[in-house]
Tab-separated table of C-alpha atoms and ligand atoms in Angstrom:
chain	number	residue	atom	x	y	z
A	761	MET	CA	-71.634	45.674	-28.762
A	762	GLN	CA	-68.888	43.249	-29.052
A	763	GLU	CA	-70.231	40.100	-30.954
A	764	TYR	CA	-71.952	37.232	-28.763
A	765	ASP	CA	-73.952	33.883	-28.234
A	766	VAL	CA	-76.736	32.141	-26.889
A	767	LEU	CA	-74.886	30.220	-23.706
A	768	ILE	CA	-77.775	28.543	-21.979
A	769	ASP	CA	-81.293	29.291	-23.738
A	770	GLU	CA	-84.329	30.044	-21.513
A	771	GLU	CA	-85.646	27.008	-22.216
A	772	THR	CA	-82.524	24.617	-20.006
A	773	ILE	CA	-82.585	27.260	-17.569
A	774	ILE	CA	-86.041	27.517	-16.402
A	775	SER	CA	-85.866	23.681	-16.382
A	776	ARG	CA	-82.711	23.699	-14.051
A	777	ILE	CA	-84.583	26.200	-11.892
A	778	LYS	CA	-87.609	23.384	-11.570
A	779	GLU	CA	-85.114	20.779	-10.183
A	780	LEU	CA	-83.289	22.978	-8.300
A	781	ALA	CA	-87.079	24.049	-6.320
A	782	LYS	CA	-87.481	20.214	-5.793
A	783	GLN	CA	-84.622	20.434	-4.485
A	784	ILE	CA	-85.172	22.874	-2.049
A	785	GLU	CA	-88.378	21.667	-1.287
A	786	THR	CA	-87.498	18.333	-0.157
A	787	ASP	CA	-84.633	20.097	2.540
A	788	TYR	CA	-86.905	22.477	3.474
A	789	LEU	CA	-89.701	20.198	4.260
A	790	GLY	CA	-92.953	21.593	5.541
A	791	GLU	CA	-90.424	24.761	6.614
A	792	LYS	CA	-90.673	28.672	5.602
A	793	ILE	CA	-87.992	29.988	3.953
A	794	THR	CA	-86.644	33.866	2.659
A	795	LEU	CA	-85.268	33.672	-0.185
A	796	LEU	CA	-83.313	36.967	-0.042
A	797	CYS	CA	-82.942	37.918	-3.730
A	798	ILE	CA	-79.240	40.152	-3.945
A	799	LEU	CA	-79.733	42.815	-6.580
A	800	LYS	CA	-80.147	44.002	-9.231
A	801	GLY	CA	-78.939	40.330	-11.065
A	802	SER	CA	-80.765	37.994	-8.527
A	803	THR	CA	-83.684	39.371	-9.958
A	804	PRO	CA	-85.486	37.004	-12.142
A	805	PHE	CA	-83.940	34.214	-11.466
A	806	MET	CA	-85.227	34.386	-7.077
A	807	VAL	CA	-88.746	35.281	-9.045
A	808	ASP	CA	-88.422	31.848	-11.348
A	809	LEU	CA	-87.293	30.145	-7.733
A	810	SER	CA	-90.057	30.561	-5.992
A	811	LYS	CA	-92.201	29.748	-8.409
A	812	TYR	CA	-91.333	26.657	-8.582
A	813	ILE	CA	-91.273	26.219	-4.481
A	814	HIS	CA	-93.988	25.648	-2.827
A	815	ASN	CA	-93.076	26.514	0.962
A	816	GLU	CA	-94.493	29.554	2.279
A	817	VAL	CA	-92.013	32.233	0.452
A	818	LYS	CA	-90.765	35.322	1.690
A	819	TYR	CA	-88.613	37.962	-0.218
A	820	GLU	CA	-85.913	39.767	1.403
A	821	PHE	CA	-83.583	41.550	-1.088
A	822	MET	CA	-80.076	43.399	-0.212
A	823	ARG	CA	-77.973	44.869	-2.452
A	824	VAL	CA	-73.743	44.985	-2.356
A	825	SER	CA	-71.183	46.208	-5.078
A	826	SER	CA	-67.533	45.979	-4.546
A	827	TYR	CA	-65.519	49.607	-4.911
A	828	GLY	CA	-65.070	49.856	-8.388
A	829	ASN	CA	-65.054	47.754	-11.076
A	830	GLU	CA	-67.398	44.818	-9.701
A	831	ARG	CA	-64.851	42.081	-12.549
A	832	LYS	CA	-61.721	42.967	-10.948
A	833	SER	CA	-63.385	43.745	-7.426
A	834	THR	CA	-60.939	43.966	-4.571
A	835	GLY	CA	-62.398	42.521	-1.750
A	836	ASN	CA	-64.163	46.270	-0.120
A	837	ILE	CA	-67.587	45.055	-0.904
A	838	GLN	CA	-69.737	47.105	0.478
A	839	VAL	CA	-74.046	46.781	1.474
A	840	LYS	CA	-76.078	49.492	-0.599
A	841	VAL	CA	-79.323	48.589	0.236
A	842	ASP	CA	-79.517	46.411	3.731
A	843	LEU	CA	-82.274	44.269	4.838
A	844	THR	CA	-85.346	45.479	6.065
A	845	GLU	CA	-86.638	43.008	8.029
A	846	ASP	CA	-85.271	41.234	11.399
A	847	ILE	CA	-84.124	37.498	9.565
A	848	GLN	CA	-83.177	35.307	13.196
A	849	GLY	CA	-84.571	32.767	13.448
A	850	GLU	CA	-85.075	31.943	8.926
A	851	ASN	CA	-84.203	29.185	7.132
A	852	VAL	CA	-82.498	32.106	4.697
A	853	ILE	CA	-81.866	31.560	1.621
A	854	ILE	CA	-79.374	33.554	-0.472
A	855	VAL	CA	-80.231	33.662	-3.745
A	856	GLU	CA	-77.092	34.712	-6.214
A	857	ASP	CA	-76.721	35.081	-10.351
A	858	ILE	CA	-72.365	34.453	-10.478
A	859	ILE	CA	-70.122	33.118	-8.167
A	860	ASP	CA	-66.673	34.642	-9.492
A	861	SER	CA	-64.113	35.594	-6.639
A	862	GLY	CA	-66.297	34.138	-4.275
A	863	ARG	CA	-65.740	37.222	-2.059
A	864	THR	CA	-69.035	38.784	-2.706
A	865	LEU	CA	-70.949	35.602	-0.792
A	866	LYS	CA	-67.776	34.708	2.060
A	867	PHE	CA	-68.775	38.113	3.360
A	868	LEU	CA	-73.082	37.902	2.379
A	869	LYS	CA	-72.162	34.889	4.583
A	870	GLU	CA	-70.393	36.241	7.163
A	871	TYR	CA	-72.499	39.773	7.475
A	872	LEU	CA	-75.311	37.100	8.041
A	873	TYR	CA	-74.668	34.891	10.050
A	874	LYS	CA	-73.999	37.803	13.080
A	875	LYS	CA	-78.867	38.532	12.367
A	876	ASN	CA	-79.073	34.337	13.308
A	877	PRO	CA	-80.688	33.200	11.002
A	878	LYS	CA	-82.202	29.508	12.213
A	879	SER	CA	-80.116	28.117	8.916
A	880	LEU	CA	-78.200	29.996	6.091
A	881	LYS	CA	-77.717	28.038	2.752
A	882	ILE	CA	-77.024	29.749	-0.807
A	883	CYS	CA	-78.885	28.962	-3.823
A	884	THR	CA	-76.651	30.005	-7.195
A	885	LEU	CA	-77.875	30.531	-11.202
A	886	LEU	CA	-74.005	30.116	-12.590
A	887	ASN	CA	-70.897	29.253	-10.732
A	888	LYS	CA	-67.761	30.228	-12.696
A	889	PRO	CA	-64.891	27.732	-10.592
A	890	ASP	CA	-62.287	29.488	-12.585
A	891	ARG	CA	-61.678	32.461	-10.746
A	892	ARG	CA	-62.536	31.624	-7.516
A	893	VAL	CA	-59.898	33.717	-5.000
A	894	VAL	CA	-61.171	33.115	-1.649
A	895	ASN	CA	-63.033	29.161	-0.456
A	896	VAL	CA	-67.489	29.733	-0.426
A	897	ASP	CA	-69.385	26.501	-0.502
A	898	VAL	CA	-72.017	26.021	-2.314
A	899	ASP	CA	-75.328	24.590	-1.867
A	900	TYR	CA	-77.507	24.703	-5.081
A	901	THR	CA	-76.171	25.773	-7.993
A	902	GLY	CA	-77.676	25.961	-11.335
A	903	PHE	CA	-75.504	25.374	-13.614
A	904	VAL	CA	-71.082	25.768	-13.480
A	905	ILE	CA	-69.966	27.339	-16.593
A	906	GLU	CA	-65.892	28.640	-18.069
A	907	ASP	CA	-64.628	31.804	-17.808
A	908	LYS	CA	-65.881	33.748	-19.858
A	909	PHE	CA	-68.095	37.363	-19.726
A	910	VAL	CA	-71.970	36.215	-19.725
A	911	PHE	CA	-74.738	38.266	-19.147
A	912	GLY	CA	-78.913	38.658	-20.065
A	913	TYR	CA	-81.039	36.412	-17.449
A	914	GLY	CA	-80.401	39.528	-14.689
A	915	LEU	CA	-77.175	39.719	-15.694
A	916	ASP	CA	-75.818	42.755	-16.863
A	917	TYR	CA	-73.321	44.173	-19.424
A	918	ASP	CA	-72.863	47.780	-18.406
A	919	GLU	CA	-76.661	47.990	-16.856
A	920	TYR	CA	-77.919	46.662	-19.966
A	921	TYR	CA	-79.140	43.333	-21.000
A	922	ARG	CA	-80.211	42.055	-18.294
A	923	ASN	CA	-84.018	41.557	-19.821
A	924	LEU	CA	-82.870	39.001	-21.384
A	925	PRO	CA	-84.441	35.792	-21.400
A	926	TYR	CA	-81.371	33.644	-21.641
A	927	ILE	CA	-77.812	33.552	-21.030
A	928	ALA	CA	-75.057	34.927	-24.034
A	929	TYR	CA	-71.666	35.280	-23.156
A	930	ILE	CA	-69.698	37.303	-25.266
A	931	LYS	CA	-67.105	35.451	-28.126
A	932	ASP	CA	-63.771	36.499	-28.203
B	1903	IMP	P1	-67.889	37.535	-6.776
B	1903	IMP	O1	-68.423	38.706	-5.455
B	1903	IMP	O2	-66.086	38.003	-7.419
B	1903	IMP	O3	-67.962	36.663	-6.422
B	1903	IMP	O4	-68.814	38.379	-7.766
B	1903	IMP	C1	-70.099	38.519	-8.183
B	1903	IMP	C2	-70.305	39.234	-9.014
B	1903	IMP	O5	-70.101	40.232	-9.929
B	1903	IMP	C3	-71.675	38.877	-9.434
B	1903	IMP	O6	-72.614	39.425	-8.349
B	1903	IMP	C4	-72.348	39.871	-10.656
B	1903	IMP	O7	-72.630	40.761	-10.196
B	1903	IMP	C5	-70.901	39.910	-11.174
B	1903	IMP	N1	-69.793	39.365	-12.198
B	1903	IMP	C6	-69.439	38.618	-12.201
B	1903	IMP	N2	-68.627	37.531	-13.367
B	1903	IMP	C7	-70.123	38.716	-14.045
B	1903	IMP	C8	-70.387	38.138	-15.319
B	1903	IMP	O8	-69.408	37.235	-16.027
B	1903	IMP	N3	-71.468	39.098	-16.146
B	1903	IMP	C9	-71.588	40.101	-15.215
B	1903	IMP	N4	-71.334	39.850	-14.057
B	1903	IMP	C10	-70.543	39.046	-13.452
B	1904	MG	MG1	-74.467	41.219	-8.940
């Protein structure tokens, strides 16, 4: 393991999540919401976010991956775990851990629009705008970060460290 440091601590993450939840509640007043967790990385984020949204909330899950190394994704996105329920007519919020190139979310938006949800928005915990390759409109962003490799709070470093309660980065 290379040398690492805390980028965003647990308290900061949770207080920002509470703000995001408030914003979502205001935008979806009186509406039901389907939170679509993009596995595996978004799991803790979706769970914590959902605790502070007081609308009627449903959970859905998908897993997608790009061929080869995710960091150097070629744009070939594959659905590994698909939806198990119909989302037609629902207010779907895609809950993602991080937007890097933007390819995963661009693919997901197009894929999910075809299923005729009532509305479709994106909520990401982290956003690395410097790495964007394709443009995606993001509705809710937790934190904008520099181009650093990060892990913890759902994000992995070679599949490990997802269980850390904070977000860490590799020092260069
Ligand atoms: P995108 O399609 O390039 O936007 O890639 C998004 C996916 O790449 C995320 O869902 C993560 O799984 C992965 N990813 C991108 N940057 C990082 C990082 O810094 N740490 C861990 N995973 C990352
Ligand atoms: Mg991911």
